[in-house]
Backbone as a ProteinNet text record, in pm:
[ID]
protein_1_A
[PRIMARY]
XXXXXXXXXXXXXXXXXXXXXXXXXXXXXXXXXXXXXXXXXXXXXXXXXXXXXXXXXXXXXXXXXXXXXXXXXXXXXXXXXXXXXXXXXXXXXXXXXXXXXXXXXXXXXXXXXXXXXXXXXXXXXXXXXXXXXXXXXXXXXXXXXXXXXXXXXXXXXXXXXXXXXXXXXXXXXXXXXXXXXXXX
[TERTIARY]
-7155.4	-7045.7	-7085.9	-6991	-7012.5	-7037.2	-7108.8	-7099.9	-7047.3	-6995.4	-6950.4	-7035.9	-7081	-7143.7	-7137	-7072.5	-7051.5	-7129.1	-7128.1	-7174.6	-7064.4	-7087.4	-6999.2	-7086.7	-7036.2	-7113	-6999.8	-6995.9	-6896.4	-6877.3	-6752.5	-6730.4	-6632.6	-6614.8	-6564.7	-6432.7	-6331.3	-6205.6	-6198.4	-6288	-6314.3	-6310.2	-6403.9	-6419.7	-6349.3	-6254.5	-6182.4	-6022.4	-6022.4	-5898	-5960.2	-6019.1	-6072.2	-6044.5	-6103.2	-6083.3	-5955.9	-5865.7	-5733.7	-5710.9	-5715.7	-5596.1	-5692	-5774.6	-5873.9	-5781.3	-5794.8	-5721.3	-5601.3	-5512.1	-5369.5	-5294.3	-5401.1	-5315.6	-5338.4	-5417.4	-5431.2	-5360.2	-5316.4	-5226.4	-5258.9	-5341.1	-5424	-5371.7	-5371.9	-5316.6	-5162.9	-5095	-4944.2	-4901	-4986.3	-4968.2	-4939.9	-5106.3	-5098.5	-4995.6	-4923.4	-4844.9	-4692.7	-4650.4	-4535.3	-4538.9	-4676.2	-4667.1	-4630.2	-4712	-4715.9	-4544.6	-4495	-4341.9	-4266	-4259.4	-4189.8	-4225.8	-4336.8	-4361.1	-4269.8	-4289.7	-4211.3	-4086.9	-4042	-3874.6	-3817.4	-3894.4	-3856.9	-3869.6	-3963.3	-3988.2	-3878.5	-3821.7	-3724.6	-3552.5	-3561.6	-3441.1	-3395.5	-3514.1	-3481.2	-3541.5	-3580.9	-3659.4	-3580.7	-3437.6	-3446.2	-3451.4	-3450.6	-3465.2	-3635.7	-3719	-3837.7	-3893.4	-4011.3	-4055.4	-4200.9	-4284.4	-4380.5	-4493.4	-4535.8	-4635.3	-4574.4	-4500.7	-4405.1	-4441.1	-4335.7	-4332.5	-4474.2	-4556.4	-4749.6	-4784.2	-4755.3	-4821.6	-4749.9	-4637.6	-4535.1	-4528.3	-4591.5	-4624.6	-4770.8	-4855.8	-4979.1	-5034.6	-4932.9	-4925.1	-4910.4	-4789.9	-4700.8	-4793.2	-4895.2	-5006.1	-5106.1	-5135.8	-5245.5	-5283.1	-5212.7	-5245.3	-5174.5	-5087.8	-5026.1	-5115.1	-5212.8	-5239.7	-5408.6	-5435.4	-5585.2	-5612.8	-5580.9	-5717.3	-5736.4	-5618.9	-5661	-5754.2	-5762.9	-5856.9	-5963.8	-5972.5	-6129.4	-6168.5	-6102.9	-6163.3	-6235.4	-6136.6	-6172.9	-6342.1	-6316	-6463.7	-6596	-6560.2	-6663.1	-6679.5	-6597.8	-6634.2	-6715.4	-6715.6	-6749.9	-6887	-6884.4	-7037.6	-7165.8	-7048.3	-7134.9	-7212.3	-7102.4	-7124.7	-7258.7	-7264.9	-7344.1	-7480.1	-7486.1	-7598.3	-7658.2	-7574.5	-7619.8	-7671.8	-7809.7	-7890.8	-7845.2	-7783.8	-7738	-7651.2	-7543.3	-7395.2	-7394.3	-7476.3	-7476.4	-7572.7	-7609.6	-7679.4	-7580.4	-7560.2	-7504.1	-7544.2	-7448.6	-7484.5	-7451	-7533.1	-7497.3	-7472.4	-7329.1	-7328.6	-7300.2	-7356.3	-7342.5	-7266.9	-7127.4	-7050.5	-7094.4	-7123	-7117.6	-7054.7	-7134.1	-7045.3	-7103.3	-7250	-7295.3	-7268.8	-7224.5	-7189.3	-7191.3	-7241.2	-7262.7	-7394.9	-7443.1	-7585.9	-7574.3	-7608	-7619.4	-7711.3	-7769.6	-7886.5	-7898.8	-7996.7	-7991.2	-8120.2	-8213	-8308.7	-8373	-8495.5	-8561.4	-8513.8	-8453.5	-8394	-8278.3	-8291.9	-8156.7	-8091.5	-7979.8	-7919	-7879.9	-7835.8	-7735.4	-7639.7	-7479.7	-7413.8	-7353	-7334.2	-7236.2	-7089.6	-7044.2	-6917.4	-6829.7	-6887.1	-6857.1	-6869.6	-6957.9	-6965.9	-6861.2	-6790.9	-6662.2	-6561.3	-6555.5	-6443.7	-6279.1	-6246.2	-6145.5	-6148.5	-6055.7	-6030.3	-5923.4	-5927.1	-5778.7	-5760.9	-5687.6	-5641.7	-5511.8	-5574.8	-5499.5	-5473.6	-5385.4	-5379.5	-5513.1	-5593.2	-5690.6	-5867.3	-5831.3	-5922.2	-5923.3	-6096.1	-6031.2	-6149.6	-6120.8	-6200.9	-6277.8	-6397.4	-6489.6	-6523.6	-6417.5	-6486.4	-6579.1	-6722.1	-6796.3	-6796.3	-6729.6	-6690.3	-6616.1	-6516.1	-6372	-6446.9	-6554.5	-6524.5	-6672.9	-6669.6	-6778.5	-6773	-6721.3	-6682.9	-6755.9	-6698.4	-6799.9	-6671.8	-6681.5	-6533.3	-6561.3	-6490.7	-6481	-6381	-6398.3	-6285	-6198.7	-6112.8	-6078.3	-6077.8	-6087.2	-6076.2	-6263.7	-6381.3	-6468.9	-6554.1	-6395.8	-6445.7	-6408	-6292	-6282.1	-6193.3	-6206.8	-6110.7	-6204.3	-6267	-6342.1	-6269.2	-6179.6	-6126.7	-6051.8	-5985.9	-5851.7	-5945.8	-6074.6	-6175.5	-6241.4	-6295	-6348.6	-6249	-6135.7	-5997.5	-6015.3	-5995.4	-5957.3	-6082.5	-6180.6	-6331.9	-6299.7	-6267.8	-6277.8	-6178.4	-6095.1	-6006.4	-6021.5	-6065.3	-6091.8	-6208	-6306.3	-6395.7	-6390.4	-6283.8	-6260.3	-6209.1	-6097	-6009.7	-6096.1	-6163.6	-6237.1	-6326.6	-6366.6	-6461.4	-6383.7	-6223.6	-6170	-6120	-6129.8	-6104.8	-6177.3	-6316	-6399	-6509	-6424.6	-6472.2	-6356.6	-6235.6	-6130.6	-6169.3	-6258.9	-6243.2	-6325.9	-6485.4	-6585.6	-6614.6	-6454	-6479.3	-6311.1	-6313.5	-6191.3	-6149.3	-6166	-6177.3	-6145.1	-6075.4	-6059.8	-6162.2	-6273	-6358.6	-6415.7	-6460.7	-6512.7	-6415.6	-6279.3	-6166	-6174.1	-6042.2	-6017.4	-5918.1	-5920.1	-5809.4	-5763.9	-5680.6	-5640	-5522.6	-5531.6	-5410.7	-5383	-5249.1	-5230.4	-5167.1	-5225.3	-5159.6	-5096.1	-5061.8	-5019.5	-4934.9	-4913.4	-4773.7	-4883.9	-4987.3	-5079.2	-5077
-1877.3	-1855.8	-1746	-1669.8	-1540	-1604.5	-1498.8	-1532.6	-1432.1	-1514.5	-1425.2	-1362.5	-1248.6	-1280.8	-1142.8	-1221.3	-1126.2	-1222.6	-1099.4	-1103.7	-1158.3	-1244.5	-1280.2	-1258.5	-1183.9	-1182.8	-1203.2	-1351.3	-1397.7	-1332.3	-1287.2	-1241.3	-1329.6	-1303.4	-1405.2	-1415.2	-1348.6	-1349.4	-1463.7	-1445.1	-1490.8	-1661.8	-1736.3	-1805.6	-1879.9	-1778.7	-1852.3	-1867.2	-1759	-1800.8	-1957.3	-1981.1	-2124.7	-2212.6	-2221.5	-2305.2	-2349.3	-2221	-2240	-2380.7	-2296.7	-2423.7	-2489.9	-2536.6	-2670	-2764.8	-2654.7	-2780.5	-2814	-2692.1	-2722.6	-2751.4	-2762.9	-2849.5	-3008.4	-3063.1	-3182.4	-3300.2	-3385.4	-3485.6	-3456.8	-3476.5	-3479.9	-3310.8	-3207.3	-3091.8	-3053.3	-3088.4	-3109.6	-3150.4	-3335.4	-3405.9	-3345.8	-3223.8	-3161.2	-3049.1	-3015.8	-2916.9	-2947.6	-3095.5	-3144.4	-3170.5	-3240.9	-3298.4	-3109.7	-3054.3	-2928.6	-2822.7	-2873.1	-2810.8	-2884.8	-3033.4	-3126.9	-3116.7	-3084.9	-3065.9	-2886.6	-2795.6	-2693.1	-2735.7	-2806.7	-2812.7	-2862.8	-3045.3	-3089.3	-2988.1	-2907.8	-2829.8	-2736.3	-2695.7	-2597	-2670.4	-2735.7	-2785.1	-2910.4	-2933.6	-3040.4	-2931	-2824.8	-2726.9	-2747.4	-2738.3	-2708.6	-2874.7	-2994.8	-3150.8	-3213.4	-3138.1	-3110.6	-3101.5	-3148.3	-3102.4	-3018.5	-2945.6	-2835.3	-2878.3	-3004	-3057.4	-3138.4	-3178	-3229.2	-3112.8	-2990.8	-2833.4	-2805.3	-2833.6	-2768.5	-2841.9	-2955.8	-3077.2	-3056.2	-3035.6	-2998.8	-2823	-2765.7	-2603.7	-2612.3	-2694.4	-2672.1	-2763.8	-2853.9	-2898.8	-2823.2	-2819.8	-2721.2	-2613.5	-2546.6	-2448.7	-2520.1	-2645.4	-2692.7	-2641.2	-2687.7	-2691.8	-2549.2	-2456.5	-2338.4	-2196	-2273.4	-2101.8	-2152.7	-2251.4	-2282.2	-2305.2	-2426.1	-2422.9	-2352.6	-2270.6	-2142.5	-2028.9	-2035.1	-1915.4	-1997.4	-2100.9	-2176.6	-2232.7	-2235.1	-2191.5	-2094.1	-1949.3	-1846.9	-1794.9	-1869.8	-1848.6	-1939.8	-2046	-2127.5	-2081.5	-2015	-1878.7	-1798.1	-1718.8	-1596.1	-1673	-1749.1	-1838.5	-1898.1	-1931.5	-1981.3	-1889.8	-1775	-1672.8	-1564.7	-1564.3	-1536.5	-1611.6	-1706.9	-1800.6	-1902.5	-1927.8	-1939.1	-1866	-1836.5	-1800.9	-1833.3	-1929.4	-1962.5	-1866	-1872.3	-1802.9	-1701.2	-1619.2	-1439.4	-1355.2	-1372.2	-1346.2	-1318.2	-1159.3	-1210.7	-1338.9	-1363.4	-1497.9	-1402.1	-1465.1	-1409.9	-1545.6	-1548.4	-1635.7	-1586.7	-1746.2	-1683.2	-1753.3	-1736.9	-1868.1	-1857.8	-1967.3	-1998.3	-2139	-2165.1	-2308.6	-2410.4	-2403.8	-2514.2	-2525.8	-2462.9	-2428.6	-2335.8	-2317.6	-2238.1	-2235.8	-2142.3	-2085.4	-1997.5	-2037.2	-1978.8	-1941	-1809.9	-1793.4	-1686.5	-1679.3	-1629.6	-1581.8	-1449.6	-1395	-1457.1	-1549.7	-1599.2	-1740.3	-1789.5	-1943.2	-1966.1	-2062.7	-2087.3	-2174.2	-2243.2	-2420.4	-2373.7	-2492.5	-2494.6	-2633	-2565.2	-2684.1	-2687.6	-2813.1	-2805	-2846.2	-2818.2	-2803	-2956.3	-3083.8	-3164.9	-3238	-3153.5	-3173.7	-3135.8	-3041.4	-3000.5	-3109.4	-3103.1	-3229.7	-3167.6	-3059.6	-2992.9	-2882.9	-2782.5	-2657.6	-2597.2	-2520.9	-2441.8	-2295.1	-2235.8	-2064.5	-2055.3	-1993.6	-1880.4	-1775.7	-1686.7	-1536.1	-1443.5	-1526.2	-1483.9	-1526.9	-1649	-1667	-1792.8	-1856	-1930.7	-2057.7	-2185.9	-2254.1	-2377.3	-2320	-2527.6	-2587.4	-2745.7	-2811.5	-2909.8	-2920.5	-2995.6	-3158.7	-3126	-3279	-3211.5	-3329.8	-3324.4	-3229.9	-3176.9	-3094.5	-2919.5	-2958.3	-2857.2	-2818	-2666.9	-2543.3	-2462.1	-2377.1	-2229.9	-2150.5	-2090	-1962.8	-1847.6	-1836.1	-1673.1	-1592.5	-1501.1	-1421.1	-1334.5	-1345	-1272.6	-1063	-1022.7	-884.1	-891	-985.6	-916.6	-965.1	-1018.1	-1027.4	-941.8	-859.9	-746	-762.8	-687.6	-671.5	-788.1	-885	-936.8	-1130.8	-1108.1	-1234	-1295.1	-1235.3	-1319.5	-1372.2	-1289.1	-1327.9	-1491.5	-1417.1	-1588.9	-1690.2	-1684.8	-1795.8	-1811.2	-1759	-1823.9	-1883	-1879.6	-1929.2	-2069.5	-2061.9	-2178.3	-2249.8	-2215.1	-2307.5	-2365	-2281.3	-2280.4	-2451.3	-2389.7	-2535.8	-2669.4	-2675.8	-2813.1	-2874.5	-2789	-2855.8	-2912.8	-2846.2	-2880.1	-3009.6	-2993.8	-3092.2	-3238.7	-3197.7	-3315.7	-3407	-3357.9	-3378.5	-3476.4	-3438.2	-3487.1	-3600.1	-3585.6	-3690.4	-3763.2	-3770.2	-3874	-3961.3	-3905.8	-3924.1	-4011.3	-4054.8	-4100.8	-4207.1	-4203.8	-4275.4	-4357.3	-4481.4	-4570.5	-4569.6	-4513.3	-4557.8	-4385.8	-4372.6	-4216	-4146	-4238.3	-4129.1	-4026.3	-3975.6	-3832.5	-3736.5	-3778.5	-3699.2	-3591.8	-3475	-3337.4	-3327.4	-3253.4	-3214.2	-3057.2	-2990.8	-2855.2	-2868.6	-2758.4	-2740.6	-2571.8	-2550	-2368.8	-2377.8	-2299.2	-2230.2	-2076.6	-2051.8	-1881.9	-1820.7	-1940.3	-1903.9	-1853.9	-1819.2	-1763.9	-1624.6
4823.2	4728.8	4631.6	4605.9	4484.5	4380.1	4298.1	4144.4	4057.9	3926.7	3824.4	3758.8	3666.8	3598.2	3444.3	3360.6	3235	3086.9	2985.8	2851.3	2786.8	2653.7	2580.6	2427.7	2330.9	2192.1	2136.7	2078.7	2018.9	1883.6	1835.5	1726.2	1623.5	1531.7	1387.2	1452.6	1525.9	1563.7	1699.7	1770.6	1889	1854.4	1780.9	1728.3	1636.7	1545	1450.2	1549.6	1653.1	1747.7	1803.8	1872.2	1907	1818.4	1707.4	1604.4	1561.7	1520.5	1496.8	1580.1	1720.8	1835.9	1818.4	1836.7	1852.2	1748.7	1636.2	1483	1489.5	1552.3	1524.2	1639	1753	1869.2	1883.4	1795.7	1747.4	1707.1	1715.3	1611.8	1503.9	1424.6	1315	1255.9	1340	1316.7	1303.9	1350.2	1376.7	1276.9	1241.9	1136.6	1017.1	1008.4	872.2	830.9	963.3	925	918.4	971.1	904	789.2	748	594.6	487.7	574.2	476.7	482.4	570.9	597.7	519.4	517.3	457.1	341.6	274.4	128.6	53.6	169.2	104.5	129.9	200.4	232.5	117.6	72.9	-24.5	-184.8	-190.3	-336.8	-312.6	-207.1	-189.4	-256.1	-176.6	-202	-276.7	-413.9	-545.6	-617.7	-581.9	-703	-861.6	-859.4	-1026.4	-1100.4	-975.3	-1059.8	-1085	-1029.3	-1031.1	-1162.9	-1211.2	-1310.5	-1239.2	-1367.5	-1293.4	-1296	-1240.1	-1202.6	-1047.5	-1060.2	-920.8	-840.5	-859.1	-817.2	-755.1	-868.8	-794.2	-717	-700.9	-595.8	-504.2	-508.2	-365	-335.6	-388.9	-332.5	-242.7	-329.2	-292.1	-197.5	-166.7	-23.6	33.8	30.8	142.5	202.3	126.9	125.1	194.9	141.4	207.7	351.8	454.6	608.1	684.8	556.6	649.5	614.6	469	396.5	387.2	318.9	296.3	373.1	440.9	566.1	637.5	681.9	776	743.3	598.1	492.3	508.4	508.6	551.9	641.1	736.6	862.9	913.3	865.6	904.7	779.3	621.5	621	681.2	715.5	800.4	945.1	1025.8	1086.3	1085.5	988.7	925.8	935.8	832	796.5	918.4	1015.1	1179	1248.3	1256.8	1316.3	1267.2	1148.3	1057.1	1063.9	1037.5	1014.1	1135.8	1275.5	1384.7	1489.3	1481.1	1563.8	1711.1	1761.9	1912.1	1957	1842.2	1896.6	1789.9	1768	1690.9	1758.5	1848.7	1994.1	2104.3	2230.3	2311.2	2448.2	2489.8	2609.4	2768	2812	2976.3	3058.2	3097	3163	3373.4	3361.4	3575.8	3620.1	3678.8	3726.6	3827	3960.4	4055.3	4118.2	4256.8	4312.6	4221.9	4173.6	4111.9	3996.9	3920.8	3794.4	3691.5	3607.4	3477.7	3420.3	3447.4	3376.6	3264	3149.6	3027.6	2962.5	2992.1	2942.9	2810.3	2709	2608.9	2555.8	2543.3	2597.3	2681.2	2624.2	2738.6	2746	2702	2737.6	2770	2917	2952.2	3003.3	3010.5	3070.6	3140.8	3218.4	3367.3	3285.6	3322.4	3309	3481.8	3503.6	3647	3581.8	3686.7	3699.1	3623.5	3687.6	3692.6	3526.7	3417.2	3291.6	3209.1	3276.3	3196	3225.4	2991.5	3038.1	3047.7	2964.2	2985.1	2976.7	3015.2	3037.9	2982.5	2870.4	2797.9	2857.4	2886.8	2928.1	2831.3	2727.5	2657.7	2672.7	2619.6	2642	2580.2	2478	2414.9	2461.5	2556.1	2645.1	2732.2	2745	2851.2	2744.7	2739.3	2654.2	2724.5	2812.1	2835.4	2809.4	2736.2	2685.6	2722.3	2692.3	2779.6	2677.9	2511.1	2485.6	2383.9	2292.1	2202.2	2134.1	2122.1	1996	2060.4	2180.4	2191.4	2296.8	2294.4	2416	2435.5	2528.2	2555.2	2548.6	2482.8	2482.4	2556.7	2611.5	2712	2670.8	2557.8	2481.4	2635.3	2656.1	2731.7	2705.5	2579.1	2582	2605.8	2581.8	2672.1	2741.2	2877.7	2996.7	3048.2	2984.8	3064.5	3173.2	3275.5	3411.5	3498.4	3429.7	3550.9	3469.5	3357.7	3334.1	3448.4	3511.2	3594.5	3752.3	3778.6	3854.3	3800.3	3670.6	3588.7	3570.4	3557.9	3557.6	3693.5	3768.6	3899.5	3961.4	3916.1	3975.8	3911.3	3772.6	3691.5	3751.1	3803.2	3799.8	3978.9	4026.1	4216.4	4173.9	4093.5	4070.1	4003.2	3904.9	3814.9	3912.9	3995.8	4078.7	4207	4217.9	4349.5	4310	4188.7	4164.3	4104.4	4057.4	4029.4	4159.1	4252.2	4373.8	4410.6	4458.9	4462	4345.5	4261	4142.5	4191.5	4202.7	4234.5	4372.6	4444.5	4575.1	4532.7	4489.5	4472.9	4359.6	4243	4150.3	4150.5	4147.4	4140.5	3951.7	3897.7	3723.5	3711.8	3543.9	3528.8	3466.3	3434.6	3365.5	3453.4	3328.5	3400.1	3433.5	3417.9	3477.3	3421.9	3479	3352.7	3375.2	3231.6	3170.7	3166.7	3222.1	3262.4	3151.3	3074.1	2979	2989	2979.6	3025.1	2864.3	2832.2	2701.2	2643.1	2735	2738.3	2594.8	2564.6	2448.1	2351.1	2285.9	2212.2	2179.1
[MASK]
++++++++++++++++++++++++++++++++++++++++++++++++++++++++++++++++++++++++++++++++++++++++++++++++++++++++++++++++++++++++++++++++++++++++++++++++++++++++++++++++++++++++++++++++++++++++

C-alpha cells in the first residue's frame, strides 16, 4: 500500500480554526450561543424599560459566547502555539495501511488506524480525533495539492477499519464517527 507523506507546522490560525468548531459544535457551545443571542434579543427589544445595570448584564452576555470567548480562545492559541514545544515544531506525518506515523526531529509514534475515534473534513482541514478533546489537524492550505489524496486515504481507512471493527466486535465501542463539515 502507498504512503502519504507531508509536513504540518501548525500555525495560530490553524489551531484557533480547530478550536473554534471543537467549542461551537458542542451542546455546551450552541448552548452558549443561544443564551448569548437570547440575551441581545431580550436587551434589544425591552431596551428603553431596562434599567443600566439590567442593560450591562444583558449586553455582556450577549458578548459573552459571540465576542469574548472567541478573543480568548484565539489568545490561548496564540499562547499554545507559542509556549508548546510539541506543536511549534514542524510534524512529518506518514499515512499508510497501518496507520499514522508522527515523527518530530528525532522522536516518533505510530498511531493505527483503529485509535481514531472520529474524523471531521472541513473546508479548512481534516481533524483526528484520537479522544473528545485530542486531534491531529491537517490544515488543508499546507497539505497542499496532496490534501484530497490525504482525505481519501483517511477516509479509504476508518472505513475499512470500521468494517472490520464491526465485523469482530458485537458492542459499539471503539466505533467512529465520520462527520463532513464543508459549510466552514
Amino acid at each position: 500500500m502507498k504512503q502519504i507523506i507531508f509536513y504540518v507546522d501548525l500555525k495560530v490560525n490553524d489551531l484557533y480554526a480547530f478550536t473554534m468548531r471543537h467549542t461551537y459544535c458542542s451542546i455546551s457551545g450552541i448552548f452558549g450561543l443561544l443564551i448569548s443571542f437570547g440575551s441581545l434579543l431580550s436587551c434589544a427589544i425591552m431596551f428603553p424599560s431596562l434599567s443600566n445595570a439590567t442593560r450591562f448584564a444583558l449586553l455582556f452576555v450577549g458578548l459573552l459566547f459571540t465576542v469574548i470567548q472567541p478573543l480568548m480562545l484565539y489568545a490561548k492559541c496564540k499562547k499554545q502555539i507559542k509556549m508548546n514545544k510539541s506543536i511549534n515544531a514542524p510534524l512529518q506525518y506518514i499515512l499508510s495501511g497501518d496507520g499514522i506515523c508522527i515523527c518530530q526531529k528525532e522522536e516518533s509514534a505510530e498511531v493505527r488506524w483503529e485509535d481514531i475515534r472520529k474524523v471531521v473534513y472541513t473546508k479548512r482541514g481534516i481533524y483526528l480525533y484520537m479522544s473528545p478533546v485530542r486531534a491531529f489537524i491537517f490544515p488543508a492550505e499546507q497539505c497542499g495539492e496532496d490534501y484530497e489524496a490525504i482525505r481519501a486515504m483517511v477516509s479509504e481507512q476508518i472505513k475499512r477499519h470500521k468494517e472490520e471493527t464491526s465485523e469482530h466486535e458485537d458492542t459499539a465501542e471503539g466505533s467512529y464517527d465520520e462527520d463532513e463539515d464543508d459549510a466552514e
